[in-house]
Short mmCIF file of C-alpha atoms in Angstrom, two decimals:
data_model
loop_
_atom_site.label_atom_id
_atom_site.label_comp_id
_atom_site.label_asym_id
_atom_site.label_seq_id
_atom_site.Cartn_x
_atom_site.Cartn_y
_atom_site.Cartn_z
CA MET N 1 118.87 82.39 67.97
CA GLN N 2 121.49 83.58 70.51
CA LYS N 3 120.80 83.03 74.21
CA ALA N 4 120.58 86.71 74.91
CA GLU N 5 118.04 87.28 72.11
CA ALA N 6 115.98 84.23 73.25
CA LEU N 7 115.92 85.56 76.84
CA LYS N 8 114.70 88.99 75.63
CA ILE N 9 111.81 87.40 73.67
CA PHE N 10 110.98 85.05 76.54
CA LEU N 11 110.68 88.11 78.98
CA GLU N 12 108.67 90.22 76.58
CA LYS N 13 106.37 87.50 75.21
CA ASP N 14 105.92 84.93 77.93
CA VAL N 15 107.03 86.14 81.35
CA LYS N 16 105.30 89.58 80.93
CA GLU N 17 101.97 87.92 80.17
CA ARG N 18 102.40 85.32 83.03
CA SER N 19 103.06 88.05 85.33
CA ARG N 20 99.93 90.00 84.29
CA ILE N 21 97.79 86.87 84.81
CA PHE N 22 99.23 86.30 88.27
CA LEU N 23 98.61 89.96 89.22
CA LEU N 24 95.06 90.05 88.00
CA SER N 25 94.07 86.74 89.37
CA SER N 26 95.40 87.79 92.77
CA LEU N 27 93.64 91.10 92.61
CA ASP N 28 90.38 89.16 91.86
CA GLU N 29 90.80 87.53 95.19
CA LEU N 30 90.69 90.93 96.85
CA LYS N 31 87.52 92.09 95.28
CA ILE N 32 84.90 93.37 97.64
CA GLU N 33 82.87 90.07 97.76
CA LEU N 34 86.01 88.08 98.67
CA ARG N 35 88.16 90.70 100.45
CA GLN N 36 86.63 90.52 103.90
CA LYS N 37 87.48 86.83 104.31
CA LYS N 38 91.00 87.43 103.22
CA ILE N 39 91.30 90.42 105.60
CA GLU N 40 89.82 88.33 108.55
CA ALA N 41 92.37 85.58 107.90
CA PHE N 42 95.15 88.12 107.63
CA VAL N 43 94.20 89.74 110.83
CA ASN N 44 93.95 86.45 112.58
CA ASP N 45 97.61 85.86 111.82
CA PHE N 46 98.51 89.01 113.70
CA LEU N 47 96.35 87.91 116.55
CA ILE N 48 98.29 84.65 116.81
CA LEU N 49 101.60 86.53 116.72
CA LEU N 50 100.40 89.01 119.35
CA ASN N 51 99.31 86.12 121.59
CA GLU N 52 102.73 84.51 121.28
CA CYS N 53 104.47 87.79 122.08
CA GLU N 54 102.30 88.17 125.16
CA LYS N 55 103.27 84.78 126.44
CA SER N 56 106.92 85.80 126.22
CA GLY N 57 106.44 88.59 128.60
CA GLU N 58 108.69 90.92 126.42
CA SER N 59 107.77 94.30 125.15
CA VAL N 60 107.04 94.48 121.47
CA ARG N 61 108.22 97.54 119.50
CA TYR N 62 108.21 96.32 116.02
CA ILE N 63 105.87 94.17 113.99
CA GLN N 64 107.23 93.16 110.57
CA LEU N 65 105.78 91.26 107.65
CA SER N 66 108.92 89.67 106.25
CA LEU N 67 109.67 88.12 102.83
CA VAL N 68 111.99 85.14 102.87
CA ARG N 69 113.43 84.91 99.37
CA SER N 70 115.10 81.51 99.68
CA LYS N 71 111.67 79.90 100.34
CA ALA N 72 110.00 81.56 97.33
CA LEU N 73 112.54 79.47 95.20
CA SER N 74 111.53 76.28 97.05
CA ASN N 75 107.81 76.43 96.52
CA LYS N 76 107.41 77.03 100.27
CA PRO N 77 105.32 79.74 102.14
CA PHE N 78 107.60 82.78 102.06
CA TYR N 79 106.02 85.41 104.18
CA ILE N 80 106.35 85.46 107.93
CA LEU N 81 105.29 87.90 110.76
CA GLU N 82 107.87 88.80 113.22
CA GLY N 83 107.66 90.64 116.59
CA TYR N 84 110.65 92.47 117.86
CA GLY N 85 111.67 94.33 120.93
CA SER N 86 113.47 97.68 121.11
CA LEU N 87 116.69 96.26 119.81
CA PHE N 88 114.98 95.10 116.52
CA TYR N 89 117.45 93.30 114.21
CA LEU N 90 120.24 93.35 116.93
CA SER N 91 118.18 90.78 118.83
CA GLN N 92 116.20 87.62 118.03
CA PRO N 93 112.41 88.04 117.37
CA ILE N 94 110.15 87.63 120.33
CA ALA N 95 107.83 85.60 118.21
CA VAL N 96 107.54 84.45 114.53
CA HIS N 97 104.36 83.27 112.72
CA GLU N 98 104.03 82.03 109.12
CA LEU N 99 101.37 83.91 107.30
CA SER N 100 98.35 81.88 106.09
CA LEU N 101 98.24 82.86 102.54
CA ASP N 102 97.43 79.58 100.73
CA TRP N 103 95.35 81.28 97.99
CA PHE N 104 98.23 83.69 97.32
CA TYR N 105 100.95 81.04 97.25
CA GLU N 106 98.91 78.91 94.98
CA LYS N 107 98.77 81.69 92.47
CA PHE N 108 102.42 82.42 92.70
CA ASN N 109 103.39 78.75 92.27
CA GLU N 110 101.18 78.69 89.20
CA PHE N 111 103.05 81.66 87.79
CA CYS N 112 106.43 79.76 88.53
CA GLU N 113 105.31 76.52 86.86
CA ALA N 114 103.93 78.35 83.83
CA VAL N 115 107.16 80.29 83.28
CA LYS N 116 109.18 77.13 83.64
CA LYS N 117 106.94 75.35 81.12
CA ASP N 118 107.19 78.23 78.61
CA SER N 119 110.90 78.37 78.90
CA LYS N 120 111.07 74.92 77.38
CA LYS N 121 110.23 76.25 74.10
CA TYR N 122 113.62 77.89 74.08
CA ILE N 123 115.66 74.75 73.90
CA LEU N 124 119.09 75.19 75.72
CA LYS N 125 118.50 78.93 75.96
CA ILE N 126 116.83 79.43 79.27
CA GLY N 127 118.50 77.77 82.26
CA GLY N 128 117.72 77.42 85.93
CA MET N 129 119.69 80.63 86.89
CA GLU N 130 117.66 82.78 84.54
CA LEU N 131 114.34 81.16 85.86
CA ASP N 132 115.41 81.80 89.43
CA ARG N 133 116.12 85.50 88.66
CA ILE N 134 112.67 85.78 86.94
CA ILE N 135 110.94 84.26 89.93
CA LEU N 136 112.77 86.52 92.40
CA ALA N 137 111.89 89.54 90.25
CA GLU N 138 108.21 88.72 90.46
CA LEU N 139 108.36 89.07 94.27
CA ILE N 140 108.16 92.83 93.58
CA ASN N 141 104.59 92.21 92.60
CA CYS N 142 104.14 89.96 95.68
CA ASN N 143 105.25 92.77 97.90
CA ARG N 144 102.86 95.15 96.38
CA LEU N 145 99.90 92.88 96.84
CA LEU N 146 100.87 92.10 100.42
CA LYS N 147 101.34 95.83 101.12
CA TYR N 148 97.91 96.52 99.89
CA LEU N 149 96.45 93.74 102.10
CA LEU N 150 98.29 95.04 105.10
CA GLU N 151 97.13 98.57 104.48
CA GLU N 152 93.54 97.37 104.11
CA SER N 153 93.86 95.45 107.31
CA LEU N 154 95.55 97.99 109.56
CA VAL N 155 92.36 99.45 111.19
CA HIS N 156 91.39 95.89 112.22
CA ILE N 157 94.79 95.09 113.59
CA ILE N 158 95.24 98.13 115.74
CA ASN N 159 91.79 97.64 117.26
CA LEU N 160 92.49 94.10 118.29
CA GLU N 161 92.33 93.81 121.98
CA GLU N 162 95.64 92.04 122.05
CA PHE N 163 97.21 94.97 120.17
CA THR N 164 95.82 97.56 122.64
CA LYS N 165 97.50 95.60 125.49
CA LEU N 166 100.96 96.39 124.04
CA LYS N 167 102.93 99.17 125.67
CA LEU N 168 101.67 101.85 123.20
CA SER N 169 103.28 104.50 125.29
CA GLU N 170 106.57 103.42 123.90
CA GLY N 171 105.30 103.33 120.33
CA ILE N 172 104.78 100.33 117.88
CA GLN N 173 106.08 100.31 114.42
CA ILE N 174 104.27 98.17 111.74
CA GLN N 175 106.39 97.48 108.59
CA ILE N 176 106.95 95.31 105.50
CA GLY N 177 110.29 94.21 104.43
CA GLU N 178 112.76 91.39 103.71
CA TYR N 179 113.89 88.88 106.19
CA ARG N 180 116.70 90.77 108.16
CA GLY N 181 116.93 93.18 105.32
CA PRO N 182 115.51 96.52 104.18
CA PHE N 183 112.05 97.45 105.16
CA GLU N 184 109.26 99.98 104.68
CA THR N 185 107.49 101.56 107.60
CA ILE N 186 103.67 101.31 107.02
CA MET N 187 102.50 102.75 110.38
CA VAL N 188 103.84 104.08 113.63
CA THR N 189 101.31 104.09 116.39
CA ASN N 190 101.38 105.14 120.00
CA GLU N 191 98.71 105.66 122.79
CA TYR N 192 97.53 108.86 121.25
CA THR N 193 97.32 107.80 117.66
CA ASN N 194 95.65 104.50 118.60
CA ASN N 195 92.96 106.26 120.58
CA LEU N 196 92.38 108.73 117.76
CA GLY N 197 92.11 105.94 115.27
CA ARG N 198 89.52 104.05 117.47
CA TRP N 199 87.58 107.19 117.95
CA TRP N 200 87.54 107.91 114.34
CA ASN N 201 86.17 104.60 113.57
CA GLY N 202 83.43 104.82 116.19
CA ILE N 203 84.85 102.47 118.63
CA LEU N 204 85.40 105.06 121.57
#
């Protein structure tokens, strides 16, 4: 069997199934009976970041959930929260906090280990470079899951007392992206939209 053929079979037979298992098991953690605790822990990470930003005395304009690809290849926690001022990437972050996602990292590491174990069946066909590319490709599913968790948590985040203390008149942007790389804006809020959201949710 040629290397290219072995890789194709490996991707179709083994990796695809491992990816499915990872996705489904992660979604199981976000079912209604478990989701609230996950959301509470996630919102608490934002609370910690906001407190750190407040201590700095600087004005926050961007809050980003950032993926650090290099850490994903090293079995280290690979999502961080960053708070930026008006200069965004042109400046250093005001505060950085590592997301507490032990349940999620555990499942991702299980995926990585399973894929590495499966690759051994293809003797001398699947190397470290191919495995790294497969692991990095799976980060697409990771981002989808984290985006879902962020969207589910937004109403709780913007209603934190620490969030309402920010200079909402200048506008705050919440986004998900890669460390110092491309990002997707999830929400832009200002004084008006924040008050509207709090009214809608029965807080005002």
